Structure formats: structure tokens, C-alpha cells
Amino acid sequence: MSQILENPRGGCVLAGINSVLGALDKVCPILHAGPGCCMQTSAAEQGQSGHKSSCFVSSVSIPSSNMLEKEVVFGGTDKLRTTIQGAIDIMDADAFFVLTGCTAGIIGDDIVSVTQEFQDKGHEVYPIETPGFAGDSNLGYEVVWNAMIDQVIEEDVPKDGKLVNIFGIVPYHDPFWSGTLEEIDRILSLLGLRVNTFFTKHQGINDIKKCSGAALNIIVNPWLWNGPAKKFEEKFGVPSIRIPGLFIGATDTTGFVREVAKALDLDDGLVEKVIAAEEDYVYRYLAQSVGVVSWKRFAVVADANNAVGITRYLANDFSFTPVLVIISEPMFRQEDKDRIIAKINELEYAVPPRIVFTADQYEINQALLNEEKEITLLIGSSNEREVALEKDIQFILASFPMNERLVFNRTYAGYRGGLTFTEDLYDNL
């Protein structure tokens, strides 16, 4: 390996796939892997995601072929057949996805042929051939959707001009994913739209099959889902817009609403009516907090999506001074980094902060401890709490990994999420 990371955030590509499938209603992953594969990574990832667990198979207690030495030497397809049949007999699932672990990937077991046998019998069993060593959990999110585009999503679905698909919010990797998707759904529903979040409202495989009938794909992330977006548009003719960072509070959420409205050519009167009502709701509450939250010089450590949203909200809506922003997920394409930097630097009044891209905990800690400018507020993960204690500054736990909070449908996104974030600013003084 060219680089070793201290406390990497997230897991292997298989853990990312597993987390996404586990967040879908009545979808069952089946591992073709060695004993314990993905158990520790997925359990850790979900335990560090506000202790959130899905309601079906939880992505942890899942069927597995538990490949041993015998399967490594002679192949494990026979054992895989037994595992798939057992899952079909026991699990009340609408669809099953067979995932290859590193062991199966190395020896080259043909899971496509095995899953085809079950498809020929009328069972919805799909293969995803991506062993864990192929990448990280962010890649896993894209791998799942590429598989859905290739194998699951139906073509020639009648178009619905009021249906939109939401992508870019990664289950479990974002501790607030449930609440964030619910708030996005709530806002867009006010505009008369129907929303596929895929991971809330008991949506599952049938919603995925029909999502090619949408009028628009909305990617709420500054860099993820680039490849799937192009493939989706080429195959199904559904265009995409990218929101380059989570929108938090009235300012950025209103910008989001207007961007979606422009893309779908929605009625201006309705759009402005919704914006006025939502902003009135927010500002009536914020007016009560004038003077209770003092001015801060802050640093943020988070994935790109949340780092952008938190920085812009505190700088633009609260006039706090951003000092340092650390993007704590692996980033490789310079064009993605440039997009993130541009969005963070696009502030109303504040001087742009120093921006650091690193997924290594040692480098994160050093950047925080050696920052020349004073920091009085740190927003980060459980990994940064020790630094906040050492510097004796205010700390808000708001990003992955999150060990000390229980999260159900809480969110910082949108109009109402901004109010929640403001409450946390005060509660953590």
C-alpha cells in the first residue's frame, strides 16, 4: 500500500454496498464470503452512525455462505446455492442481492451463473461482483446503483413530470440520513412533487424498478454519483442536477428549492408561496434566539457534503468566522476538490477558511492543533472530541463516526434542520 491511514472513516466497498442494501425495505443481502466478512465493518459503521440500524436485516445479521478452506480449494458455488435457497425459504424479502467478499473475488467463483439459476425459477436474485478490496464504502454506494441501472431498473416506464429521485445521501455514512431524506421529501412535496428517497417511507425494490419514470435526478452531494448519473441519463433519458453540498438553513435551502423549480419549470407563484411560508416559519423561531448564541471562530471536520453545508450555514446565516475546514473522506479527482473549494469559498461576508483534504486521523489532529488562528468552536466526529477537550473549546458532534449519540430522524438539513442545528449550538455552549 502506498499509504496507511489512522482511523479511516467507513469500510471497504462491500461494507458500503451492504449498508445501502440494508437501508432498503425488504431487500436482503447475501454474502458469498468468509466467516465474519463485513460483520465488523458494517456493525462498526452503523454503530458509529448515531447507533442507527435498519428495520429489516440490519445489514449485519444477514445470510452468508461462510466460505472455509474447502470452498477456497474446490470452489464455493454449491454452498452458495444452499445459502441462497435457505434465505429465500426463511426471509420475507422482495429481492436478494448476492455480494462477493474478498475470498470469492480472489478465487473467481461464478456468482452470475448461480443467481441466474434462481432467476430462471422466478426468484428476484441479483449478483454484485465487487470484492471488498476494490475500494471504500463511498464506491460501494455507486456500485449498488450501477448494478440497479444494469439489472433492476425497468426501461420504457411512463414518464411522470412530478416524480424526482434523490441521490447522494449515503445511508449510515451520514448519521442523519433518515431525517435528511425526510426533510427533502417534505420540502419537495410542498411543491407538488412526488419523491423517491428509496430509503424512507418503506420504499424498496419496486420503487427502484419504476424510478426511470422520473422527470429529474437530484444529486445532493458535491462529488458522488457522477458515473451513475451519466449512465442513468443515457439509458433512461432522465437528466440530473447536482446540489454541490448539503443545504442547511433558510438561505441555502431556498436556493435549492429555486434550482429544482427551474429544472422542472414549476409554477413561480407556488414556489414563492412555499418559500415565503417556510422562511417565515424559520425566522419566527430564530428571532427568539437573537443574542443567545455568541459569535464563534469555527472549524469543521466532516465528509464533503456536510462540511460544505455546515460551513456555509454558520458563515452566511450566523456570521460566524470559518477558520479551518477538513474534508475527512478520501478524494482523488481534482475537479471534485475544486468544486468543493469553490462552494465553501462562496460566502456572503466571511473570509474563506483554510481547506484541508485528508482522511488520516493523525493529519486531522495535527491540522487542528497547529492551526495558527484561534478556534472557539469545533464541529466534528467522535474522533475529534479529544482535540476539543485538549484545546478547551466548544464541541458539537455532527459527523461520522458518531459513537455517543442516538439518531432516529434528526437532521441539520433544510429549513427545519437549520433550527435543530441552532438548538445544538446553544445546548453545547
Short mmCIF file of C-alpha atoms in Angstrom, two decimals:
data_model
loop_
_atom_site.label_atom_id
_atom_site.label_comp_id
_atom_site.label_asym_id
_atom_site.label_seq_id
_atom_site.Cartn_x
_atom_site.Cartn_y
_atom_site.Cartn_z
CA MET A 1 0.00 0.00 0.00
CA SER A 2 1.19 3.49 -0.78
CA GLN A 3 -0.41 4.99 2.31
CA ILE A 4 -1.62 3.82 5.70
CA LEU A 5 -4.49 5.75 7.32
CA GLU A 6 -5.06 6.15 11.02
CA ASN A 7 -8.75 5.60 11.90
CA PRO A 8 -10.14 5.51 8.34
CA ARG A 9 -13.79 6.55 8.18
CA GLY A 10 -16.06 4.00 6.62
CA GLY A 11 -15.30 0.50 5.44
CA CYS A 12 -14.49 -1.43 2.30
CA VAL A 13 -16.60 -1.29 -0.86
CA LEU A 14 -18.55 -4.34 0.34
CA ALA A 15 -19.46 -2.57 3.58
CA GLY A 16 -20.80 0.36 1.54
CA ILE A 17 -22.88 -1.93 -0.66
CA ASN A 18 -24.15 -3.76 2.40
CA SER A 19 -25.20 -0.54 4.15
CA VAL A 20 -27.14 0.71 1.13
CA LEU A 21 -28.98 -2.58 0.60
CA GLY A 22 -29.73 -2.83 4.31
CA ALA A 23 -31.45 0.55 4.24
CA LEU A 24 -33.88 -0.61 1.53
CA ASP A 25 -37.16 -2.05 2.73
CA LYS A 26 -37.47 -5.85 2.35
CA VAL A 27 -34.21 -6.22 0.44
CA CYS A 28 -31.87 -8.96 1.70
CA PRO A 29 -28.11 -9.02 1.01
CA ILE A 30 -26.47 -12.45 0.84
CA LEU A 31 -22.71 -12.60 1.38
CA HIS A 32 -20.57 -15.08 -0.53
CA ALA A 33 -17.58 -14.60 1.71
CA GLY A 34 -15.58 -15.90 4.62
CA PRO A 35 -16.95 -16.07 8.19
CA GLY A 36 -17.36 -12.63 9.75
CA CYS A 37 -16.74 -10.77 6.48
CA CYS A 38 -18.49 -7.39 6.61
CA MET A 39 -19.87 -8.08 10.08
CA GLN A 40 -17.25 -5.97 11.81
CA THR A 41 -17.06 -3.24 9.18
CA SER A 42 -20.83 -2.92 8.83
CA ALA A 43 -21.52 -3.21 12.53
CA ALA A 44 -18.88 -0.61 13.27
CA GLU A 45 -20.08 1.69 10.51
CA GLN A 46 -23.69 1.53 11.67
CA GLY A 47 -22.79 1.68 15.35
CA GLN A 48 -20.82 4.84 14.58
CA SER A 49 -23.72 6.31 12.61
CA GLY A 50 -25.75 7.53 15.55
CA HIS A 51 -26.37 3.88 16.53
CA LYS A 52 -28.86 3.70 13.66
CA SER A 53 -29.85 0.26 12.40
CA SER A 54 -32.29 -0.59 9.64
CA CYS A 55 -35.54 -2.43 10.33
CA PHE A 56 -35.26 -5.49 8.09
CA VAL A 57 -31.99 -7.46 8.31
CA SER A 58 -29.94 -4.54 9.68
CA SER A 59 -27.11 -5.26 7.20
CA VAL A 60 -25.38 -7.20 9.98
CA SER A 61 -27.46 -10.30 10.74
CA ILE A 62 -27.51 -11.43 7.11
CA PRO A 63 -27.17 -14.75 5.28
CA SER A 64 -23.62 -15.76 4.38
CA SER A 65 -22.04 -18.77 2.71
CA ASN A 66 -19.21 -18.61 5.31
CA MET A 67 -16.54 -19.88 2.93
CA LEU A 68 -13.83 -22.02 4.57
CA GLU A 69 -10.67 -23.74 3.31
CA LYS A 70 -12.68 -26.37 1.42
CA GLU A 71 -14.51 -23.72 -0.64
CA VAL A 72 -11.25 -21.86 -1.32
CA VAL A 73 -9.70 -25.03 -2.76
CA PHE A 74 -12.68 -26.58 -4.55
CA GLY A 75 -14.92 -23.55 -5.13
CA GLY A 76 -17.93 -22.36 -3.16
CA THR A 77 -20.77 -22.25 -5.68
CA ASP A 78 -22.52 -25.33 -4.23
CA LYS A 79 -22.50 -23.77 -0.77
CA LEU A 80 -23.73 -20.50 -2.26
CA ARG A 81 -26.73 -22.29 -3.84
CA THR A 82 -27.67 -23.72 -0.45
CA THR A 83 -27.30 -20.32 1.19
CA ILE A 84 -29.47 -18.56 -1.38
CA GLN A 85 -32.18 -21.23 -1.14
CA GLY A 86 -32.14 -21.00 2.64
CA ALA A 87 -32.51 -17.22 2.50
CA ILE A 88 -35.44 -17.50 0.09
CA ASP A 89 -37.12 -20.06 2.36
CA ILE A 90 -36.68 -18.04 5.55
CA MET A 91 -36.53 -14.33 4.69
CA ASP A 92 -39.69 -12.44 3.73
CA ALA A 93 -37.81 -10.31 1.20
CA ASP A 94 -38.85 -8.84 -2.14
CA ALA A 95 -35.35 -9.14 -3.59
CA PHE A 96 -31.99 -10.71 -2.78
CA PHE A 97 -28.53 -9.47 -3.75
CA VAL A 98 -25.53 -11.79 -3.71
CA LEU A 99 -22.32 -9.94 -2.80
CA THR A 100 -18.80 -11.31 -3.21
CA GLY A 101 -16.28 -10.93 -0.43
CA CYS A 102 -12.54 -10.83 -0.99
CA THR A 103 -12.23 -14.63 -0.80
CA ALA A 104 -14.81 -15.28 -3.53
CA GLY A 105 -13.34 -12.47 -5.63
CA ILE A 106 -9.83 -13.91 -5.45
CA ILE A 107 -10.78 -17.48 -6.41
CA GLY A 108 -13.21 -16.26 -9.08
CA ASP A 109 -16.45 -18.03 -8.12
CA ASP A 110 -19.10 -17.51 -10.81
CA ILE A 111 -21.98 -15.99 -8.86
CA VAL A 112 -23.69 -14.73 -12.01
CA SER A 113 -24.49 -18.24 -13.21
CA VAL A 114 -25.72 -19.26 -9.76
CA THR A 115 -28.05 -16.27 -9.43
CA GLN A 116 -29.32 -16.88 -12.97
CA GLU A 117 -30.47 -20.35 -11.88
CA PHE A 118 -32.71 -18.75 -9.26
CA GLN A 119 -33.92 -16.05 -11.65
CA ASP A 120 -34.96 -18.79 -14.07
CA LYS A 121 -37.15 -20.17 -11.26
CA GLY A 122 -38.85 -16.79 -10.81
CA HIS A 123 -36.87 -15.50 -7.82
CA GLU A 124 -35.50 -11.95 -7.72
CA VAL A 125 -31.86 -12.70 -7.01
CA TYR A 126 -29.21 -10.34 -8.38
CA PRO A 127 -25.39 -10.58 -8.38
CA ILE A 128 -23.00 -7.78 -7.45
CA GLU A 129 -19.42 -8.85 -8.14
CA THR A 130 -17.28 -6.39 -6.22
CA PRO A 131 -14.93 -7.79 -3.54
CA GLY A 132 -14.12 -5.53 -0.63
CA PHE A 133 -10.55 -4.79 -1.70
CA ALA A 134 -11.83 -2.92 -4.79
CA GLY A 135 -12.42 0.34 -2.88
CA ASP A 136 -14.12 2.10 0.03
CA SER A 137 -17.75 2.43 1.15
CA ASN A 138 -18.35 5.53 -0.96
CA LEU A 139 -17.54 3.46 -4.04
CA GLY A 140 -19.95 0.85 -2.67
CA TYR A 141 -22.79 3.37 -2.89
CA GLU A 142 -22.08 3.92 -6.58
CA VAL A 143 -21.56 0.20 -7.25
CA VAL A 144 -25.05 -0.58 -5.93
CA TRP A 145 -26.68 1.99 -8.17
CA ASN A 146 -24.69 0.86 -11.21
CA ALA A 147 -25.98 -2.65 -10.52
CA MET A 148 -29.53 -1.31 -10.20
CA ILE A 149 -29.23 0.52 -13.51
CA ASP A 150 -27.85 -2.55 -15.27
CA GLN A 151 -30.10 -5.21 -13.77
CA VAL A 152 -33.14 -3.87 -11.89
CA ILE A 153 -34.48 -0.54 -13.14
CA GLU A 154 -37.01 -1.03 -15.91
CA GLU A 155 -36.93 0.69 -19.27
CA ASP A 156 -39.94 2.22 -21.06
CA VAL A 157 -41.61 3.27 -17.80
CA PRO A 158 -44.16 6.06 -18.47
CA LYS A 159 -42.73 9.46 -17.57
CA ASP A 160 -44.14 11.34 -14.58
CA GLY A 161 -43.36 15.05 -14.72
CA LYS A 162 -43.85 15.38 -10.95
CA LEU A 163 -41.60 12.49 -9.88
CA VAL A 164 -37.99 13.09 -8.77
CA ASN A 165 -35.24 10.78 -7.50
CA ILE A 166 -32.87 11.78 -4.68
CA PHE A 167 -29.28 10.53 -4.74
CA GLY A 168 -26.07 11.39 -2.89
CA ILE A 169 -27.19 10.92 0.73
CA VAL A 170 -25.32 7.75 1.77
CA PRO A 171 -27.12 5.60 4.38
CA TYR A 172 -25.16 5.17 7.62
CA HIS A 173 -22.13 7.07 6.30
CA ASP A 174 -24.26 10.14 7.00
CA PRO A 175 -25.57 9.74 10.58
CA PHE A 176 -28.58 11.95 9.78
CA TRP A 177 -29.55 10.24 6.51
CA SER A 178 -33.10 9.31 7.52
CA GLY A 179 -34.04 12.74 8.79
CA THR A 180 -32.30 14.47 5.89
CA LEU A 181 -34.23 12.46 3.31
CA GLU A 182 -37.48 13.08 5.19
CA GLU A 183 -36.86 16.85 5.22
CA ILE A 184 -36.02 16.87 1.50
CA ASP A 185 -39.19 14.86 0.84
CA ARG A 186 -41.25 17.27 2.95
CA ILE A 187 -39.96 20.35 1.14
CA LEU A 188 -40.34 18.97 -2.38
CA SER A 189 -43.81 17.61 -1.59
CA LEU A 190 -44.90 21.18 -0.82
CA LEU A 191 -44.03 21.95 -4.45
CA GLY A 192 -46.42 19.26 -5.63
CA LEU A 193 -43.68 16.73 -6.38
CA ARG A 194 -43.54 13.03 -5.63
CA VAL A 195 -40.17 11.99 -4.24
CA ASN A 196 -38.23 8.75 -4.43
CA THR A 197 -35.86 8.81 -1.47
CA PHE A 198 -35.56 4.98 -1.73
CA PHE A 199 -34.55 4.62 1.94
CA THR A 200 -37.60 6.07 3.75
CA LYS A 201 -41.38 5.61 3.55
CA HIS A 202 -40.91 1.82 3.27
CA GLN A 203 -39.66 2.25 -0.28
CA GLY A 204 -37.93 -0.75 -1.75
CA ILE A 205 -37.17 -2.69 -4.89
CA ASN A 206 -40.47 -1.91 -6.65
CA ASP A 207 -39.85 1.84 -6.32
CA ILE A 208 -36.37 1.33 -7.75
CA LYS A 209 -37.75 -0.60 -10.73
CA LYS A 210 -40.04 2.29 -11.68
CA CYS A 211 -37.69 5.20 -10.91
CA SER A 212 -36.75 5.55 -14.59
CA GLY A 213 -40.11 7.28 -14.98
CA ALA A 214 -38.84 10.29 -13.02
CA ALA A 215 -38.53 13.72 -14.56
CA LEU A 216 -35.31 14.58 -12.73
CA ASN A 217 -32.49 13.07 -10.67
CA ILE A 218 -31.37 15.38 -7.85
CA ILE A 219 -27.85 14.62 -6.59
CA VAL A 220 -27.31 16.16 -3.16
CA ASN A 221 -23.56 15.74 -2.95
CA PRO A 222 -20.61 17.71 -4.33
CA TRP A 223 -18.84 14.72 -5.90
CA LEU A 224 -20.58 11.33 -5.57
CA TRP A 225 -22.73 9.61 -8.23
CA ASN A 226 -21.06 11.12 -11.29
CA GLY A 227 -20.76 7.86 -13.26
CA PRO A 228 -24.22 6.50 -12.39
CA ALA A 229 -25.80 9.86 -13.33
CA LYS A 230 -24.37 9.67 -16.86
CA LYS A 231 -25.35 6.02 -17.24
CA PHE A 232 -28.88 6.74 -15.95
CA GLU A 233 -29.39 9.57 -18.43
CA GLU A 234 -28.01 7.58 -21.36
CA LYS A 235 -30.17 4.54 -20.63
CA PHE A 236 -33.40 6.10 -19.35
CA GLY A 237 -33.28 9.71 -20.57
CA VAL A 238 -33.57 11.21 -17.08
CA PRO A 239 -31.45 14.36 -16.61
CA SER A 240 -29.66 15.23 -13.37
CA ILE A 241 -28.85 18.35 -11.40
CA ARG A 242 -26.14 18.42 -8.77
CA ILE A 243 -26.50 20.30 -5.48
CA PRO A 244 -22.82 20.69 -4.53
CA GLY A 245 -23.23 20.38 -0.77
CA LEU A 246 -25.95 19.81 1.79
CA PHE A 247 -28.28 22.79 2.20
CA ILE A 248 -28.74 23.87 5.82
CA GLY A 249 -30.94 26.77 6.91
CA ALA A 250 -33.15 29.17 5.02
CA THR A 251 -30.59 30.74 2.68
CA ASP A 252 -29.21 27.63 1.00
CA THR A 253 -32.50 25.70 1.20
CA THR A 254 -34.30 28.46 -0.66
CA GLY A 255 -31.55 28.30 -3.27
CA PHE A 256 -32.11 24.56 -3.54
CA VAL A 257 -35.88 24.99 -3.97
CA ARG A 258 -35.43 27.54 -6.75
CA GLU A 259 -32.88 25.38 -8.56
CA VAL A 260 -35.23 22.38 -8.56
CA ALA A 261 -38.14 24.59 -9.62
CA LYS A 262 -36.11 25.97 -12.53
CA ALA A 263 -35.08 22.49 -13.68
CA LEU A 264 -38.71 21.30 -13.68
CA ASP A 265 -40.25 24.60 -14.82
CA LEU A 266 -42.58 24.72 -11.82
CA ASP A 267 -45.15 27.44 -11.25
CA ASP A 268 -43.38 30.53 -9.88
CA GLY A 269 -46.35 31.55 -7.77
CA LEU A 270 -46.45 28.22 -5.94
CA VAL A 271 -42.69 28.17 -5.48
CA GLU A 272 -42.52 31.63 -3.96
CA LYS A 273 -45.51 30.88 -1.74
CA VAL A 274 -43.76 27.80 -0.34
CA ILE A 275 -40.51 29.71 0.18
CA ALA A 276 -42.27 32.57 1.97
CA ALA A 277 -44.12 30.23 4.32
CA GLU A 278 -41.01 28.17 5.14
CA GLU A 279 -38.79 31.20 5.69
CA ASP A 280 -41.44 32.81 7.90
CA TYR A 281 -41.58 29.60 9.97
CA VAL A 282 -37.79 29.56 10.41
CA TYR A 283 -37.23 33.25 11.10
CA ARG A 284 -40.04 33.45 13.66
CA TYR A 285 -38.11 30.91 15.73
CA LEU A 286 -34.67 32.36 15.05
CA ALA A 287 -35.89 35.77 16.18
CA GLN A 288 -36.29 34.26 19.64
CA SER A 289 -32.61 33.27 19.74
CA VAL A 290 -31.09 36.65 18.90
CA GLY A 291 -28.25 37.23 21.34
CA VAL A 292 -28.30 33.79 22.96
CA VAL A 293 -25.64 32.27 20.67
CA SER A 294 -22.38 34.22 20.80
CA TRP A 295 -20.04 34.81 17.86
CA LYS A 296 -17.57 31.99 17.14
CA ARG A 297 -14.45 31.23 15.13
CA PHE A 298 -15.05 27.67 13.98
CA ALA A 299 -13.51 24.60 12.39
CA VAL A 300 -15.37 21.73 10.70
CA VAL A 301 -14.28 18.12 10.23
CA ALA A 302 -16.75 16.14 8.11
CA ASP A 303 -17.43 14.46 4.79
CA ALA A 304 -17.62 16.90 1.88
CA ASN A 305 -21.42 17.10 1.81
CA ASN A 306 -21.82 18.06 5.46
CA ALA A 307 -18.66 20.16 5.59
CA VAL A 308 -19.98 22.39 2.82
CA GLY A 309 -23.43 22.73 4.39
CA ILE A 310 -22.26 23.40 7.95
CA THR A 311 -19.61 25.93 6.89
CA ARG A 312 -21.98 27.90 4.69
CA TYR A 313 -24.76 27.92 7.29
CA LEU A 314 -22.59 29.19 10.12
CA ALA A 315 -20.83 31.75 7.92
CA ASN A 316 -23.77 33.03 5.87
CA ASP A 317 -26.71 32.74 8.27
CA PHE A 318 -24.91 33.33 11.59
CA SER A 319 -21.92 35.44 10.51
CA PHE A 320 -19.53 33.14 12.37
CA THR A 321 -15.94 33.16 11.11
CA PRO A 322 -14.76 29.96 9.39
CA VAL A 323 -11.12 29.21 10.19
CA LEU A 324 -10.48 25.64 9.06
CA VAL A 325 -12.49 23.05 7.08
CA ILE A 326 -11.19 19.47 6.89
CA ILE A 327 -12.76 17.13 4.32
CA SER A 328 -12.38 13.76 6.03
CA GLU A 329 -13.18 11.33 3.22
CA PRO A 330 -10.76 10.12 0.51
CA MET A 331 -10.85 12.41 -2.52
CA PHE A 332 -8.95 11.66 -5.72
CA ARG A 333 -10.26 13.78 -8.60
CA GLN A 334 -9.03 17.36 -8.64
CA GLU A 335 -12.23 18.54 -10.33
CA ASP A 336 -14.20 17.30 -7.30
CA LYS A 337 -11.87 19.11 -4.90
CA ASP A 338 -12.16 22.29 -6.96
CA ARG A 339 -15.97 22.11 -6.84
CA ILE A 340 -15.92 21.71 -3.06
CA ILE A 341 -13.42 24.53 -2.57
CA ALA A 342 -15.46 26.86 -4.78
CA LYS A 343 -18.67 26.16 -2.84
CA ILE A 344 -17.02 26.65 0.55
CA ASN A 345 -15.34 29.87 -0.59
CA GLU A 346 -18.63 31.23 -1.97
CA LEU A 347 -19.53 33.04 1.27
CA GLU A 348 -21.59 36.19 1.80
CA TYR A 349 -19.25 38.13 4.06
CA ALA A 350 -16.68 35.88 5.72
CA VAL A 351 -13.08 35.42 4.61
CA PRO A 352 -12.77 31.90 3.15
CA PRO A 353 -11.28 29.31 5.53
CA ARG A 354 -8.24 27.14 5.06
CA ILE A 355 -9.37 23.87 3.46
CA VAL A 356 -7.57 20.56 4.05
CA PHE A 357 -8.32 17.25 2.34
CA THR A 358 -7.24 14.28 4.46
CA ALA A 359 -8.81 11.06 5.72
CA ASP A 360 -5.94 10.34 8.13
CA GLN A 361 -6.78 10.99 11.80
CA TYR A 362 -3.21 11.94 12.70
CA GLU A 363 -3.16 14.60 9.98
CA ILE A 364 -6.61 15.83 11.04
CA ASN A 365 -5.48 16.19 14.65
CA GLN A 366 -2.28 17.97 13.65
CA ALA A 367 -4.16 20.42 11.43
CA LEU A 368 -6.48 21.29 14.31
CA LEU A 369 -3.79 21.52 16.97
CA ASN A 370 -1.35 23.52 14.85
CA GLU A 371 -3.86 25.98 13.36
CA GLU A 372 -2.39 29.46 13.87
CA LYS A 373 -5.74 31.23 14.08
CA GLU A 374 -7.87 30.89 17.19
CA ILE A 375 -10.69 28.33 17.09
CA THR A 376 -13.51 28.60 19.63
CA LEU A 377 -15.95 26.07 18.12
CA LEU A 378 -15.22 22.66 16.61
CA ILE A 379 -17.85 20.68 14.68
CA GLY A 380 -16.71 17.13 14.01
CA SER A 381 -16.97 13.44 14.75
CA SER A 382 -16.33 11.36 17.85
CA ASN A 383 -12.70 11.20 16.72
CA GLU A 384 -12.25 14.96 17.23
CA ARG A 385 -13.72 15.19 20.75
CA GLU A 386 -10.31 14.64 22.35
CA VAL A 387 -8.83 17.57 20.41
CA ALA A 388 -11.69 19.81 21.52
CA LEU A 389 -11.05 18.83 25.14
CA GLU A 390 -7.33 19.49 24.75
CA LYS A 391 -7.99 22.94 23.26
CA ASP A 392 -10.79 23.57 25.79
CA ILE A 393 -13.28 24.75 23.17
CA GLN A 394 -16.95 24.17 22.38
CA PHE A 395 -17.59 20.93 20.50
CA ILE A 396 -20.60 19.70 18.50
CA LEU A 397 -20.80 16.05 17.45
CA ALA A 398 -22.21 16.28 13.93
CA SER A 399 -20.36 13.96 11.54
CA PHE A 400 -19.39 10.33 11.02
CA PRO A 401 -18.21 8.42 13.04
CA MET A 402 -20.69 9.22 15.80
CA ASN A 403 -20.45 6.95 18.84
CA GLU A 404 -22.15 8.96 21.58
CA ARG A 405 -25.49 9.92 20.04
CA LEU A 406 -28.65 8.04 19.25
CA VAL A 407 -30.12 9.33 15.99
CA PHE A 408 -33.55 8.48 14.61
CA ASN A 409 -34.93 11.13 12.23
CA ARG A 410 -32.86 14.08 13.38
CA THR A 411 -31.27 16.27 10.70
CA TYR A 412 -29.46 19.55 10.15
CA ALA A 413 -30.63 19.78 6.54
CA GLY A 414 -33.31 22.03 5.11
CA TYR A 415 -35.36 24.73 6.74
CA ARG A 416 -36.22 22.86 9.93
CA GLY A 417 -32.85 21.16 10.20
CA GLY A 418 -31.25 24.58 10.48
CA LEU A 419 -33.35 25.20 13.59
CA THR A 420 -32.13 21.90 15.05
CA PHE A 421 -28.52 22.89 14.42
CA THR A 422 -29.11 26.22 16.13
CA GLU A 423 -30.52 24.42 19.17
CA ASP A 424 -27.38 22.28 19.31
CA LEU A 425 -25.19 25.40 19.09
CA TYR A 426 -26.88 26.69 22.24
CA ASP A 427 -27.10 23.34 24.08
CA ASN A 428 -23.36 22.74 23.67
CA LEU A 429 -22.18 26.10 24.97
#
